[in-house]
Coordinates of N, CA and C in Angstrom, one line a residue:
M54 N -52.9 -111.6 19.5 CA -52.1 -111.2 20.0 C -50.7 -110.2 19.4
F55 N -50.1 -108.8 19.2 CA -49.4 -108.1 19.4 C -48.0 -109.1 19.9
N56 N -47.6 -109.0 20.7 CA -46.6 -109.7 21.6 C -46.0 -110.8 21.0
K57 N -47.4 -111.9 20.8 CA -47.0 -113.4 20.3 C -47.1 -113.3 19.3
A58 N -47.2 -112.7 18.2 CA -46.9 -112.9 16.9 C -45.4 -112.1 16.8
L59 N -44.9 -110.9 17.5 CA -43.7 -110.3 17.3 C -42.9 -111.3 18.1
D60 N -42.8 -112.5 19.0 CA -42.2 -113.3 19.4 C -41.7 -114.2 18.5
K61 N -43.0 -114.3 17.5 CA -42.9 -115.7 16.8 C -42.2 -115.2 15.5
E62 N -42.5 -114.4 15.0 CA -41.8 -114.0 14.0 C -40.4 -113.1 13.7
F63 N -40.6 -112.7 15.2 CA -39.3 -112.3 15.4 C -38.3 -112.7 16.4
V64 N -38.8 -112.2 17.5 CA -37.7 -112.0 18.7 C -37.5 -113.7 18.8
R65 N -38.1 -114.8 18.9 CA -37.8 -116.3 18.8 C -36.4 -116.5 17.6
P66 N -36.6 -116.4 16.3 CA -36.0 -116.9 15.0 C -34.4 -115.9 15.7
I67 N -34.7 -114.7 16.0 CA -33.1 -113.9 15.9 C -32.2 -114.5 17.2
S68 N -33.5 -114.6 18.2 CA -32.6 -115.3 19.9 C -32.1 -116.6 19.2
E69 N -32.4 -117.7 18.6 CA -32.9 -118.6 18.4 C -31.2 -118.6 17.9
E70 N -30.9 -117.8 16.6 CA -29.8 -118.2 16.0 C -28.8 -117.2 16.9
Y71 N -28.9 -116.0 17.7 CA -28.0 -116.0 18.1 C -27.2 -116.6 19.6
T72 N -28.2 -117.6 19.8 CA -27.3 -118.3 20.7 C -27.0 -119.8 19.7
D73 N -27.3 -119.8 18.3 CA -27.0 -121.3 17.8 C -25.3 -120.4 17.3
I74 N -25.0 -119.3 16.9 CA -23.8 -119.0 16.4 C -22.9 -118.4 17.8
M75 N -23.3 -117.8 18.7 CA -22.8 -117.9 20.0 C -22.0 -118.7 20.5
P76 N -20.7 -118.8 20.7 CA -20.0 -119.8 21.3 C -20.4 -119.3 22.9
D77 N -20.7 -120.9 23.2 CA -21.4 -121.0 24.9 C -20.0 -119.8 25.6
P78 N -18.9 -119.9 25.7 CA -18.5 -118.8 26.7 C -18.9 -117.6 26.4
L79 N -18.6 -117.0 25.1 CA -19.1 -115.8 24.8 C -20.3 -115.4 25.2
E80 N -21.2 -116.5 25.0 CA -22.3 -115.8 25.3 C -22.1 -115.7 26.8
K81 N -22.1 -116.8 27.3 CA -22.1 -116.5 28.8 C -21.4 -115.0 29.1
A82 N -20.2 -114.7 28.6 CA -19.8 -113.6 29.1 C -20.7 -112.1 29.1
V83 N -20.9 -112.4 27.5 CA -22.0 -111.2 27.5 C -23.3 -111.2 28.4
S84 N -23.6 -112.1 29.1 CA -24.9 -112.0 30.1 C -24.1 -111.7 31.3
N85 N -23.0 -112.4 31.6 CA -22.1 -111.4 32.8 C -22.3 -110.3 32.7
F86 N -21.7 -109.7 32.2 CA -21.7 -108.3 31.4 C -22.5 -107.5 31.6
A87 N -23.7 -108.0 31.2 CA -24.9 -107.1 31.4 C -25.4 -107.2 32.6
T88 N -25.8 -108.4 33.4 CA -25.7 -108.6 34.8 C -25.0 -107.6 35.6
N89 N -23.5 -107.6 35.1 CA -22.6 -106.4 36.1 C -23.3 -105.2 36.0
M90 N -23.6 -104.9 35.0 CA -24.2 -103.4 34.6 C -25.1 -103.1 35.2
S91 N -25.9 -103.9 35.7 CA -27.6 -103.5 36.0 C -27.4 -103.7 37.8
Y92 N -26.1 -103.8 38.4 CA -25.9 -103.4 39.8 C -25.7 -102.2 40.1
P93 N -25.5 -101.3 39.8 CA -26.0 -100.0 39.8 C -27.3 -99.7 40.5
A94 N -28.1 -100.1 39.3 CA -29.4 -99.8 39.6 C -30.1 -100.5 40.7
D95 N -29.4 -101.5 40.7 CA -30.1 -102.0 42.1 C -29.6 -101.6 43.0
I96 N -28.2 -101.0 43.3 CA -28.1 -100.6 44.7 C -28.8 -99.2 45.2
F97 N -29.3 -98.6 43.5 CA -30.1 -97.6 43.9 C -31.7 -98.0 44.5
N98 N -31.7 -99.2 43.4 CA -33.3 -99.3 44.7 C -33.3 -99.7 45.6
Y99 N -32.3 -101.0 45.9 CA -32.2 -101.7 47.5 C -32.2 -100.0 48.2
L100 N -31.2 -99.1 48.4 CA -31.1 -98.1 49.1 C -32.1 -97.1 49.2
L101 N -33.1 -97.1 48.4 CA -34.7 -96.5 48.3 C -35.6 -97.1 49.1
Q102 N -35.4 -98.9 49.1 CA -36.1 -99.8 50.0 C -35.6 -100.0 51.1
G103 N -34.3 -99.3 51.6 CA -34.3 -99.1 52.9 C -33.4 -100.5 53.1
N104 N -32.9 -101.6 52.3 CA -32.1 -102.5 52.5 C -30.5 -102.3 52.3
L105 N -30.2 -101.7 53.5 CA -28.5 -102.0 53.2 C -27.8 -103.1 52.8
A106 N -28.6 -103.9 53.6 CA -27.6 -105.4 53.4 C -27.6 -105.6 51.6
Q107 N -28.9 -105.9 51.0 CA -28.7 -106.4 50.1 C -28.2 -104.6 48.7
A108 N -28.1 -103.6 49.3 CA -27.3 -102.6 48.8 C -25.7 -103.0 48.7
M109 N -25.4 -103.3 49.7 CA -23.6 -103.8 50.1 C -23.5 -104.9 49.1
S110 N -24.6 -106.0 49.2 CA -24.2 -107.6 48.4 C -24.4 -106.6 46.7
S111 N -24.9 -106.2 46.4 CA -25.2 -105.2 44.6 C -23.7 -104.5 44.4
G112 N -23.2 -103.6 45.8 CA -22.0 -103.4 45.4 C -20.9 -104.0 45.5
N113 N -20.7 -105.3 46.3 CA -19.9 -105.9 46.1 C -19.2 -106.7 45.5
A114 N -20.7 -107.1 44.7 CA -20.7 -107.8 43.4 C -20.1 -107.1 42.3
F115 N -20.9 -105.8 42.1 CA -19.8 -105.0 40.8 C -18.7 -104.3 41.2
I116 N -18.1 -104.5 42.4 CA -17.0 -104.4 42.5 C -16.1 -105.4 41.7
L117 N -16.1 -106.7 42.7 CA -15.5 -107.7 42.3 C -15.3 -108.0 40.8
N118 N -16.5 -107.5 40.5 CA -16.5 -108.1 39.1 C -16.1 -107.1 38.0
T119 N -15.7 -105.9 38.6 CA -15.5 -105.2 37.7 C -14.2 -104.7 37.7
V120 N -13.3 -105.0 38.7 CA -12.1 -105.0 39.1 C -11.2 -106.3 38.6
F121 N -12.0 -107.1 39.6 CA -11.2 -108.4 39.2 C -11.7 -109.4 37.9
G122 N -12.8 -109.0 37.5 CA -13.6 -109.9 36.3 C -13.6 -109.4 35.0
L123 N -12.4 -108.1 34.8 CA -12.6 -107.6 33.5 C -14.0 -106.8 32.5
G124 N -14.2 -106.2 34.3 CA -15.6 -105.1 33.8 C -16.6 -105.9 33.7
G125 N -16.3 -107.0 34.2 CA -17.7 -108.0 34.6 C -17.9 -109.3 33.8
I126 N -17.1 -109.6 32.5 CA -17.2 -110.6 31.5 C -17.3 -111.7 32.4
I127 N -16.4 -111.7 33.4 CA -16.2 -112.8 34.2 C -17.1 -112.5 35.9
D128 N -17.6 -113.2 35.9 CA -18.5 -113.1 36.8 C -17.7 -114.0 38.9
V129 N -16.6 -113.1 38.8 CA -15.9 -113.2 40.0 C -16.5 -113.5 41.5
A130 N -17.7 -112.8 41.0 CA -18.3 -112.4 42.5 C -19.2 -113.4 43.0
G131 N -19.7 -114.4 41.8 CA -20.7 -115.1 42.0 C -19.9 -116.7 42.2
A132 N -18.4 -116.7 41.8 CA -17.5 -117.8 42.5 C -17.1 -117.6 44.1
Q133 N -17.2 -116.4 44.4 CA -17.2 -116.2 46.0 C -18.6 -116.2 46.6
N134 N -19.0 -116.7 46.0 CA -20.9 -117.1 46.3 C -22.2 -115.8 46.9
V135 N -21.0 -114.5 46.3 CA -21.8 -113.4 46.3 C -22.8 -112.6 44.9
S136 N -24.1 -113.4 45.6 CA -24.6 -113.3 44.5 C -26.2 -112.5 44.5
P137 N -26.0 -111.4 44.3 CA -27.0 -110.3 44.8 C -28.6 -110.9 44.2
R138 N -29.8 -110.5 44.1 CA -31.0 -110.5 43.8 C -31.3 -109.8 43.0
S139 N -31.4 -109.3 42.1 CA -31.9 -107.9 41.1 C -33.2 -107.4 41.9
T140 N -33.3 -106.6 41.2 CA -34.9 -105.6 42.1 C -35.0 -104.2 40.9
D141 N -35.7 -103.9 40.8 CA -35.9 -102.6 40.3 C -37.3 -101.7 40.7
F142 N -37.4 -100.8 40.4 CA -38.2 -99.7 40.8 C -39.7 -99.6 41.3
G143 N -40.1 -100.9 40.5 CA -42.0 -101.7 40.9 C -41.7 -102.0 42.1
E144 N -40.3 -103.0 42.6 CA -40.5 -103.4 43.5 C -40.1 -102.4 45.1
T145 N -39.4 -101.7 44.6 CA -39.5 -100.2 45.3 C -40.9 -99.8 45.7
M146 N -41.6 -99.6 44.8 CA -43.3 -99.2 44.9 C -44.1 -100.0 45.9
A147 N -43.5 -101.0 45.7 CA -44.5 -102.3 46.0 C -43.5 -102.2 47.6
H148 N -42.3 -102.0 48.3 CA -42.0 -101.8 49.5 C -42.9 -100.7 50.3
W149 N -43.1 -99.6 49.5 CA -43.5 -98.9 50.4 C -45.3 -98.2 50.0
G150 N -45.5 -99.8 49.4 CA -47.3 -99.7 49.5 C -48.3 -99.2 48.5
V151 N -47.2 -99.1 47.4 CA -48.1 -99.0 46.4 C -48.7 -100.1 45.9
G152 N -50.2 -99.9 45.5 CA -50.7 -101.3 44.7 C -50.3 -101.8 43.4
E153 N -50.7 -103.4 43.1 CA -49.8 -103.5 41.5 C -50.7 -103.2 41.0
G154 N -51.9 -102.9 40.8 CA -53.1 -102.0 39.9 C -53.6 -103.3 39.1
P155 N -53.8 -103.2 37.7 CA -54.6 -103.9 36.9 C -53.0 -104.7 36.4
Y156 N -53.6 -106.0 35.8 CA -52.5 -106.8 34.9 C -52.6 -106.0 33.8
V157 N -51.5 -106.0 33.1 CA -51.5 -105.0 31.5 C -50.4 -105.7 30.7
E158 N -50.8 -105.6 29.4 CA -49.6 -106.4 28.3 C -49.2 -105.2 27.3
L159 N -47.6 -105.0 28.1 CA -47.1 -104.3 27.4 C -46.6 -104.5 25.4
L160 N -46.9 -103.8 25.2 CA -46.2 -104.0 23.6 C -45.2 -104.2 23.9
V161 N -44.4 -105.0 23.2 CA -42.7 -105.9 23.2 C -42.3 -106.1 24.3
L162 N -42.8 -104.9 25.3 CA -42.3 -105.4 26.8 C -42.9 -107.0 27.8
G163 N -44.1 -107.3 27.2 CA -44.8 -108.6 27.6 C -45.5 -107.8 28.6
P164 N -45.9 -109.1 29.7 CA -47.0 -108.9 30.9 C -46.1 -108.2 31.8
S165 N -47.1 -107.4 32.5 CA -46.9 -106.6 33.6 C -47.9 -106.3 34.4
T166 N -47.4 -104.9 35.3 CA -49.0 -104.5 36.3 C -48.7 -103.2 36.4
Q167 N -50.1 -102.5 36.6 CA -49.7 -101.3 36.0 C -48.7 -100.2 37.0
R168 N -48.2 -101.0 38.2 CA -47.2 -100.8 39.3 C -45.8 -101.1 38.6
D169 N -45.7 -101.8 37.9 CA -44.5 -102.4 37.0 C -44.3 -102.3 36.0
A170 N -45.3 -101.4 35.3 CA -45.0 -100.7 34.2 C -44.7 -99.2 34.2
V171 N -44.9 -98.4 35.3 CA -44.3 -97.5 36.1 C -42.9 -97.5 36.3
G172 N -42.8 -98.4 37.2 CA -41.1 -99.1 37.6 C -40.3 -99.0 36.0
K173 N -41.0 -99.9 35.1 CA -40.0 -99.7 33.9 C -39.8 -98.6 33.5
A174 N -40.4 -97.7 33.2 CA -40.3 -96.2 32.7 C -39.6 -95.3 33.8
V175 N -39.4 -95.5 35.1 CA -38.5 -95.1 36.0 C -36.9 -95.7 36.1
D176 N -37.0 -96.6 36.1 CA -36.0 -97.6 35.6 C -34.9 -96.9 34.5
F177 N -35.9 -96.9 33.1 CA -35.2 -96.6 32.3 C -34.2 -94.9 32.3
V178 N -36.0 -94.3 32.4 CA -35.2 -92.5 32.8 C -33.7 -92.5 34.3
I179 N -34.2 -93.0 35.1 CA -32.9 -93.0 36.1 C -32.2 -94.4 36.5
D180 N -31.0 -94.1 35.6 CA -29.8 -95.0 35.4 C -28.5 -94.3 35.7
P181 N -28.4 -94.9 37.3 CA -27.3 -94.2 37.6 C -25.9 -94.2 37.3
L182 N -26.2 -95.8 36.1 CA -24.7 -96.1 35.5 C -24.7 -94.6 34.2
G183 N -25.5 -94.7 33.6 CA -25.7 -94.1 32.0 C -25.1 -92.6 32.0
S184 N -25.4 -91.8 33.1 CA -24.4 -90.7 33.1 C -22.9 -90.7 33.2
L185 N -22.4 -91.5 33.8 CA -21.1 -92.1 33.5 C -20.4 -92.0 32.2
L186 N -21.5 -92.9 31.5 CA -20.7 -93.8 30.2 C -20.6 -92.4 29.0
N187 N -20.2 -92.6 27.9 CA -19.8 -92.1 26.7 C -20.9 -92.7 25.7
T188 N -21.3 -92.2 24.8 CA -21.8 -92.7 24.3 C -21.4 -94.3 23.5
E189 N -20.1 -94.3 23.2 CA -19.9 -95.4 22.6 C -20.2 -96.5 23.6
Q190 N -19.8 -96.5 24.9 CA -19.9 -96.9 25.9 C -21.2 -96.9 26.2
S191 N -22.2 -96.6 26.3 CA -23.6 -96.9 26.5 C -24.0 -97.9 25.4
Q192 N -23.6 -97.5 24.0 CA -24.0 -98.2 22.9 C -23.4 -100.1 23.2
I193 N -22.5 -100.2 23.9 CA -22.4 -101.5 24.0 C -22.6 -102.5 25.5
V194 N -23.3 -101.2 26.1 CA -24.1 -101.7 27.1 C -25.4 -102.3 26.7
R195 N -26.3 -101.5 25.9 CA -27.3 -101.9 24.9 C -27.3 -102.8 24.3
R196 N -26.1 -103.0 23.3 CA -25.8 -104.1 22.6 C -26.0 -105.6 23.6
T197 N -25.1 -105.2 24.6 CA -25.0 -106.6 25.9 C -26.2 -106.9 26.7
N198 N -27.2 -106.1 26.7 CA -28.5 -106.2 27.2 C -29.3 -106.8 26.5
A199 N -29.2 -106.8 24.9 CA -30.1 -107.4 23.9 C -29.5 -108.3 23.8
G200 N -28.0 -108.8 24.4 CA -27.6 -109.9 24.0 C -28.1 -111.3 25.2
N201 N -28.2 -110.8 26.4 CA -28.6 -111.1 27.4 C -30.1 -111.2 27.4
L202 N -30.7 -110.4 26.8 CA -32.1 -111.0 26.8 C -32.5 -112.0 26.1
M203 N -31.9 -112.0 24.8 CA -32.1 -113.0 24.0 C -31.6 -114.7 24.2
S204 N -30.4 -114.2 25.2 CA -30.1 -115.9 25.6 C -31.1 -116.4 26.6
K205 N -31.8 -115.5 27.7 CA -33.1 -115.5 28.4 C -33.8 -115.8 27.8
R206 N -34.0 -115.5 26.3 CA -35.3 -116.0 25.5 C -35.7 -117.4 25.3
M207 N -34.3 -117.7 25.2 CA -34.2 -119.3 24.8 C -33.9 -120.0 25.8
A208 N -33.5 -119.5 26.6 CA -33.5 -120.3 28.1 C -34.8 -120.8 28.8
Y209 N -35.6 -119.8 28.2 CA -37.5 -120.3 28.3 C -38.3 -120.5 27.6
D210 N -37.8 -121.0 26.5 CA -37.8 -121.2 25.0 C -39.0 -122.5 25.3
A211 N -38.9 -124.0 26.3 CA -39.9 -124.4 26.1 C -41.1 -124.2 26.8
T212 N -40.8 -123.1 27.7 CA -41.8 -122.9 28.7 C -42.8 -121.8 27.7
I213 N -42.2 -121.0 26.9 CA -42.6 -120.0 26.2 C -43.7 -120.6 25.1
Q214 N -43.0 -121.3 24.7 CA -43.6 -122.3 23.5 C -44.9 -123.2 23.9
G215 N -44.4 -123.9 25.2 CA -45.6 -124.8 25.9 C -46.8 -124.0 25.9
L216 N -46.4 -122.6 26.6 CA -47.8 -121.9 26.1 C -48.5 -121.3 25.5
Y217 N -48.2 -121.1 24.6 CA -48.7 -120.6 23.1 C -49.3 -121.7 22.8
E218 N -48.7 -123.1 22.9 CA -49.3 -124.0 22.0 C -50.4 -125.1 22.9
N219 N -49.9 -125.4 24.2 CA -50.7 -126.3 24.6 C -51.7 -125.6 25.6
S220 N -51.7 -124.2 25.8 CA -52.8 -123.1 26.1 C -53.7 -123.0 25.6
A221 N -55.3 -123.3 25.9 CA -56.7 -122.4 25.2 C -56.7 -121.2 25.2
D222 N -56.2 -120.1 26.4 CA -55.8 -118.9 26.5 C -54.4 -118.5 26.8
S223 N -53.6 -118.2 25.9 CA -52.4 -118.2 26.3 C -52.2 -116.6 27.2
Y224 N -53.3 -116.0 26.7 CA -53.0 -114.7 27.6 C -53.1 -114.8 28.9
A225 N -54.2 -115.5 29.1 CA -54.6 -115.9 30.7 C -53.9 -116.7 31.5
Q226 N -53.0 -117.1 30.7 CA -52.0 -118.3 31.2 C -51.1 -117.4 31.3
A227 N -50.6 -116.4 30.7 CA -49.6 -115.9 30.7 C -49.7 -114.8 31.8
R228 N -50.6 -114.1 32.4 CA -51.4 -113.2 33.4 C -51.3 -114.5 34.3
L229 N -51.5 -115.2 34.4 CA -51.1 -116.5 35.9 C -50.5 -116.4 36.2
Y230 N -49.3 -116.8 35.3 CA -48.2 -117.2 35.3 C -47.0 -115.9 36.1
Y231 N -47.3 -114.8 35.1 CA -46.5 -113.6 35.9 C -47.1 -113.3 36.9
L232 N -48.1 -113.0 37.5 CA -48.5 -112.5 38.7 C -48.1 -113.5 39.6
Q233 N -47.9 -114.9 39.4 CA -48.0 -115.7 40.8 C -46.3 -115.3 41.1
N234 N -45.4 -115.3 39.7 CA -43.8 -115.3 39.7 C -43.6 -113.9 40.4
R235 N -44.6 -113.2 39.8 CA -43.9 -111.4 40.4 C -44.3 -111.2 41.7
R236 N -45.5 -112.0 42.5 CA -46.1 -111.6 43.6 C -44.7 -112.9 44.6
Y237 N -44.1 -113.7 43.9 CA -43.5 -114.7 45.0 C -42.1 -113.9 45.1
T238 N -41.7 -113.3 44.0 CA -40.3 -112.7 44.0 C -40.2 -111.5 45.1
L239 N -41.2 -110.5 45.2 CA -41.8 -110.0 46.3 C -42.4 -110.0 47.8
G240 N -42.7 -111.6 47.4 CA -42.5 -112.3 49.0 C -44.6 -111.9 49.5
I241 N -44.8 -111.9 48.4 CA -46.7 -111.6 48.4 C -47.2 -112.7 48.6
K242 N -47.8 -113.1 49.7 CA -48.7 -114.4 50.1 C -50.4 -114.2 49.2
P243 N -50.4 -115.7 48.8 CA -52.1 -115.3 47.8 C -52.7 -114.5 48.4
Q244 N -52.7 -114.7 50.2 CA -54.0 -114.4 50.8 C -53.9 -112.9 51.0
D245 N -52.5 -112.1 50.3 CA -52.1 -110.9 50.2 C -52.9 -110.0 49.6
T246 N -53.8 -111.1 48.2 CA -53.9 -109.8 47.2 C -54.9 -110.7 46.8
A247 N -56.2 -109.1 46.6 CA -57.5 -109.8 45.7 C -57.1 -109.5 44.5
D248 N -57.8 -110.8 44.0 CA -57.2 -110.5 42.5 C -58.9 -110.3 41.9
P249 N -58.9 -109.2 41.1 CA -59.9 -108.3 40.7 C -60.4 -109.4 39.4
F250 N -59.8 -110.5 39.3 CA -60.5 -111.1 37.5 C -61.2 -112.4 38.6
E251 N -60.9 -112.6 39.9 CA -61.9 -113.6 40.1 C -63.6 -113.9 40.2
E252 N -64.2 -112.6 40.2 CA -65.5 -112.5 39.8 C -65.9 -113.5 38.9
L253 N -64.9 -112.7 37.3 CA -65.1 -113.2 36.3 C -65.0 -114.3 36.1
Y254 N -63.9 -115.3 36.7 CA -63.7 -116.5 36.6 C -64.0 -117.2 37.1
G255 N -64.4 -117.0 38.7 CA -64.4 -118.1 39.6 C -62.9 -118.8 40.5
T256 N -63.8 -119.3 41.6 CA -62.5 -120.2 42.0 C -62.5 -121.4 42.1
E257 N -61.7 -122.4 42.0 CA -62.1 -123.4 42.3 C -62.3 -124.5 43.7

């Protein structure tokens, strides 16, 4: 599997080196900044979902962190118990009844569904903050996003390694983990979805 080999040979070693070299406070500051820069996209998607409460929560967090948290380096909003949940265009489509479609394994990006793959593309193209930043600022955001992803990779290292090493079929197990977690995040109950793989694998 391409993604498994990529993670083993490239992503994990670099992420491990990043977290080893970076002092914990600085690593946290990078992750805080990256999270804060994602709030405008969250606001956009929550508005499309008609969820004004979450849109306001994301907006409040962005203002608090940007104004009082040195641009988001310090999570002032979190200290004030303002911690909005992230969202994306995949969730927006789910909100308006678009089916998740088949499970897919995207190169580099990893587990997804047809709906979420389209959502990722839309989120990449439609970035409310991107048009307001100059080239240098955009590069800073991209680098902090990369740092945040490396931190997350190592935060889940034990789970990922266990999946690779202790599962007879890591692809099937990754698919199961992703779909269960994604559906839970979207508030979809198991009985609300029909799994197209049930006929192939059967049920216990």
